[in-house]
Amino acid sequence: MLADGAVCIGEVGGGHTLGGGGQDYLYIPRAVKECKGKDIDYLQARAMKLSVLGRYIEESYYDRDRVAAALKEAKLDSFLTPEETRDIVYKTTLASVKVALDGYREAAALAKRYNVPLMIHNAPTSKYIVHEIAKMGLNTLICCHSNYLFTTEECVENGRYLRQFPGVILDAAVHDPWGAKHLVATPDNLYAFYENDLVDIISTDFAAGHSDSMLEAIQHAALEKKLVGLAKAVRQGTSRVAEILQLLAPNLGELKKGYTADIVVTEYPQLKNVERVYIGGSLVAKDGKVIR
């Protein structure tokens, strides 16, 4: 794939393989439906997962009394026992974790061998293996959505630790803290990343298909909270990305002579409201409507 033009290796790991949001909104609810014929929401699924495996997804974490208490609090104790909960969570969540973590080491070795950027899922489950890879000295190691799933204090501490290694790039993901609020209820972690100058690049992440836009995050962080300069925040989602992944978007990311004129024009200060989109210098969308 690299020979065919792939621009990096990754993302290695993810919420669906390392016990993250994918388990909460998809796999655990689906398993409960199949097993018990009951519908549960993502918060109830997350309560099941965390009571059985903890935030660091450890098999040894299981304690029957803790799970029983969590089931009662989440209003699941009428149809789920601690043992059933354990079995469902082990099957949907634990099974993929070891395979995924082994894949980190394999991918890192290949990235170093071929000298290409590596993107890895940076979350509590993968924290220590991410540290291990950071010490390998890769030229470009993108630690994806480094503000997600950790507590605010943990994500700042982890980000500062990773920053000491050359080649490490910290990605801050928006998720859905202003809109759906299904995976992330508040933007506190994102704001903490901005406040501590830990953002190298910014992305949306999937957020079950309901992520808020990067423009909205920039609007709140730069113009409302004033945690970062507007120009710097915009650069983190445009030219900085092109600099880090050089094969991804050549001649893009800057308003510069000789560059392809892909341009988004927004309202100000309501940056999330996109007024016009130009591709290759041609107007292709205006006021929410595609121009053909």
XYZ file of C-alpha atoms in Angstrom:
292
model
C 0.000 0.000 0.000
C 2.896 2.371 0.663
C 4.215 1.636 -2.807
C 0.764 2.459 -4.177
C 0.808 5.882 -2.521
C -0.467 5.427 1.051
C 0.538 8.517 3.048
C 0.913 6.926 6.494
C 0.224 3.826 8.597
C -2.877 4.079 10.762
C -4.958 4.734 12.605
C -3.747 1.747 14.630
C -6.201 0.765 17.339
C -9.530 2.459 17.860
C -12.613 2.774 19.977
C -14.043 -0.386 18.454
C -11.015 -2.525 19.296
C -9.706 -1.022 22.545
C -12.860 -0.707 24.608
C -13.810 2.837 23.626
C -16.947 4.534 22.334
C -17.662 1.841 19.757
C -18.441 -0.585 22.552
C -20.728 1.954 24.226
C -22.954 2.862 21.315
C -22.782 -0.332 19.243
C -21.345 -3.625 20.470
C -22.580 -3.812 24.083
C -26.121 -2.574 23.325
C -26.341 -5.028 20.431
C -25.168 -7.898 22.635
C -27.689 -7.022 25.360
C -30.462 -6.883 22.753
C -29.505 -10.314 21.413
C -29.162 -11.839 24.873
C -32.046 -10.198 26.723
C -34.255 -8.573 24.102
C -33.811 -5.213 25.834
C -32.671 -1.880 24.431
C -30.092 0.069 26.439
C -28.445 3.417 25.758
C -24.775 4.253 25.464
C -24.499 5.478 29.049
C -25.869 2.216 30.409
C -23.489 0.273 28.171
C -20.576 2.403 29.368
C -21.568 1.734 32.983
C -21.495 -2.002 32.285
C -18.100 -1.786 30.628
C -16.429 0.360 33.265
C -17.809 -1.678 36.171
C -16.369 -4.888 34.701
C -13.057 -3.733 33.211
C -12.367 -0.248 34.582
C -11.119 2.662 32.518
C -7.890 0.875 31.625
C -9.700 -2.270 30.358
C -8.154 -4.855 32.690
C -9.559 -8.353 33.133
C -8.402 -8.466 36.762
C -10.571 -5.436 37.593
C -13.783 -7.486 37.835
C -15.526 -7.457 41.208
C -19.051 -8.851 41.553
C -20.212 -6.347 44.156
C -18.959 -3.389 42.123
C -20.787 -4.629 39.038
C -23.982 -5.248 41.018
C -23.906 -1.689 42.342
C -23.329 -0.279 38.854
C -26.214 -2.291 37.424
C -28.524 -0.952 40.103
C -27.449 2.646 39.538
C -27.892 2.284 35.769
C -31.326 0.644 36.226
C -30.152 -2.594 34.609
C -30.379 -4.912 37.616
C -33.933 -6.019 36.777
C -32.744 -8.090 33.822
C -28.938 -8.416 34.067
C -26.863 -10.244 36.691
C -23.234 -9.356 37.413
C -22.147 -12.639 35.823
C -24.127 -11.996 32.641
C -22.743 -8.477 32.501
C -19.204 -9.773 32.891
C -19.652 -12.314 30.096
C -21.172 -9.750 27.722
C -18.425 -7.208 28.375
C -15.642 -9.777 28.073
C -17.042 -10.963 24.751
C -17.677 -7.523 23.247
C -14.752 -5.591 24.678
C -11.903 -7.606 26.147
C -11.485 -10.066 23.289
C -10.089 -7.531 20.818
C -7.796 -5.583 23.142
C -4.750 -7.883 23.218
C -4.806 -8.342 19.443
C -5.047 -4.585 18.956
C -2.169 -3.800 21.324
C 0.052 -6.372 19.613
C -0.763 -4.583 16.374
C 0.691 -1.354 17.788
C 4.164 -2.854 18.052
C 3.991 -4.405 14.606
C 2.839 -1.151 13.005
C 5.495 0.879 14.833
C 8.246 -1.451 13.615
C 7.015 -1.057 10.035
C 6.718 2.721 10.331
C 10.299 2.932 11.559
C 11.548 0.532 8.893
C 9.913 2.432 6.031
C 10.245 5.892 7.625
C 6.587 6.839 7.249
C 4.206 8.615 9.644
C 2.302 6.464 12.124
C -1.126 7.342 13.551
C -2.142 5.578 16.768
C -5.210 5.560 19.019
C -4.165 7.316 22.223
C -6.509 6.385 25.086
C -6.249 4.967 28.620
C -6.238 1.391 27.277
C -3.275 2.078 25.006
C -1.500 4.682 27.146
C 1.531 2.623 28.108
C 2.120 1.127 24.697
C 1.868 4.627 23.213
C 4.624 5.672 25.629
C 6.669 2.658 24.531
C 6.361 3.622 20.868
C 7.098 7.296 21.571
C 10.502 6.198 22.874
C 11.304 4.432 19.573
C 12.227 7.702 17.867
C 9.852 7.667 14.898
C 10.098 10.768 12.749
C 6.320 11.306 12.885
C 4.085 9.721 15.526
C 0.565 11.157 15.549
C -1.197 10.392 18.833
C -4.832 10.596 17.819
C -7.598 12.248 19.905
C -5.264 12.538 22.883
C -7.897 14.502 24.820
C -10.488 11.689 24.734
C -11.534 9.241 27.508
C -8.874 10.446 29.926
C -9.904 12.664 32.818
C -8.960 16.293 32.246
C -5.962 16.000 34.560
C -4.855 12.727 32.943
C -5.035 13.987 29.375
C -2.930 17.049 30.240
C -0.390 14.960 32.153
C -0.196 12.394 29.357
C 0.105 15.085 26.702
C 2.950 16.805 28.543
C 4.754 13.489 28.947
C 4.495 12.636 25.242
C 5.599 16.122 24.210
C 9.140 15.430 25.421
C 9.772 12.952 22.595
C 10.848 14.306 19.182
C 8.478 13.384 16.396
C 5.377 13.143 18.586
C 2.352 15.046 17.258
C -0.648 15.520 19.558
C -4.034 15.446 17.883
C -6.997 16.965 19.731
C -10.376 15.678 18.590
C -13.608 17.650 18.791
C -16.113 14.775 19.187
C -19.662 15.946 20.042
C -19.642 18.149 23.196
C -21.923 20.891 21.785
C -24.314 18.897 19.640
C -25.259 15.264 20.260
C -23.215 14.914 23.471
C -23.366 11.141 23.067
C -19.678 10.396 23.559
C -18.374 13.591 25.140
C -20.669 15.581 27.406
C -18.466 18.681 27.788
C -15.517 20.262 25.932
C -13.442 20.471 29.145
C -10.652 18.181 27.917
C -10.421 19.982 24.593
C -10.278 23.337 26.358
C -7.566 21.996 28.700
C -5.500 20.988 25.678
C -5.792 24.468 24.231
C -5.094 26.121 27.570
C -1.909 24.094 28.049
C -0.775 24.575 24.427
C -0.888 20.835 23.737
C -2.721 20.975 20.393
C -0.558 20.271 17.345
C -3.395 19.365 15.004
C -7.161 19.126 15.369
C -9.637 16.583 14.012
C -13.265 15.592 14.541
C -13.076 11.840 15.241
C -16.143 9.788 14.362
C -18.397 10.216 17.420
C -20.897 7.697 16.031
C -21.333 9.927 12.983
C -22.432 12.983 14.977
C -19.191 14.876 15.566
C -19.200 18.649 15.888
C -17.099 20.512 13.348
C -13.551 21.679 13.844
C -14.770 25.165 12.971
C -17.130 25.088 15.938
C -14.303 24.048 18.261
C -12.109 26.853 16.925
C -14.967 29.330 17.372
C -15.469 28.434 21.034
C -11.795 28.053 21.961
C -10.349 31.029 20.081
C -13.115 33.626 19.919
C -15.261 32.906 22.972
C -12.856 31.406 25.534
C -9.738 33.071 24.052
C -7.598 30.035 24.877
C -5.703 30.210 21.586
C -5.139 32.744 18.844
C -7.516 32.430 15.896
C -4.762 32.203 13.278
C -2.955 29.493 15.245
C -6.169 27.515 15.736
C -7.000 27.653 12.030
C -3.464 26.596 11.134
C -3.805 23.502 13.342
C -6.609 22.279 11.095
C -5.112 23.321 7.760
C -1.461 23.998 6.939
C -0.094 22.162 9.989
C -1.801 18.974 8.855
C -0.323 19.349 5.372
C 3.141 19.887 6.868
C 2.953 16.760 9.030
C 1.426 14.447 6.391
C 3.288 15.798 3.402
C 1.885 13.332 0.875
C -1.707 13.855 1.994
C -2.392 17.295 0.559
C 0.440 18.701 -1.563
C -0.070 22.333 -2.578
C -2.942 22.694 -0.114
C -3.453 24.171 3.326
C -2.348 27.758 2.675
C -3.599 30.799 0.810
C -0.482 31.047 -1.323
C 0.439 31.660 -4.950
C 0.757 28.391 -6.811
C -1.362 26.467 -4.320
C -4.691 24.854 -5.164
C -7.482 27.243 -4.187
C -9.584 25.021 -1.934
C -11.124 27.606 0.384
C -13.870 27.699 3.007
C -15.445 31.074 3.771
C -17.303 31.325 7.075
C -19.319 33.846 9.005
C -17.521 35.832 11.697
C -17.585 35.364 14.620
C -19.914 32.377 13.994
C -17.184 30.335 12.308
C -19.242 27.147 12.338
C -21.577 28.708 9.747
C -19.963 28.080 6.365
C -21.038 30.571 3.708
C -19.046 29.430 0.686
C -16.822 26.558 -0.430
C -14.381 26.829 -3.327
C -12.587 23.845 -4.860
C -9.782 24.543 -7.264
C -10.868 28.181 -7.324
C -14.441 27.398 -8.374
C -17.477 28.065 -6.175
C -19.086 24.682 -5.418
C -21.337 25.488 -2.426
C -23.058 28.603 -1.138
C -25.322 29.081 1.887
C -25.652 25.353 2.436
C -26.493 24.485 -1.169
C -24.285 22.670 -3.658
C -23.702 24.481 -6.926
C -23.364 22.200 -9.918
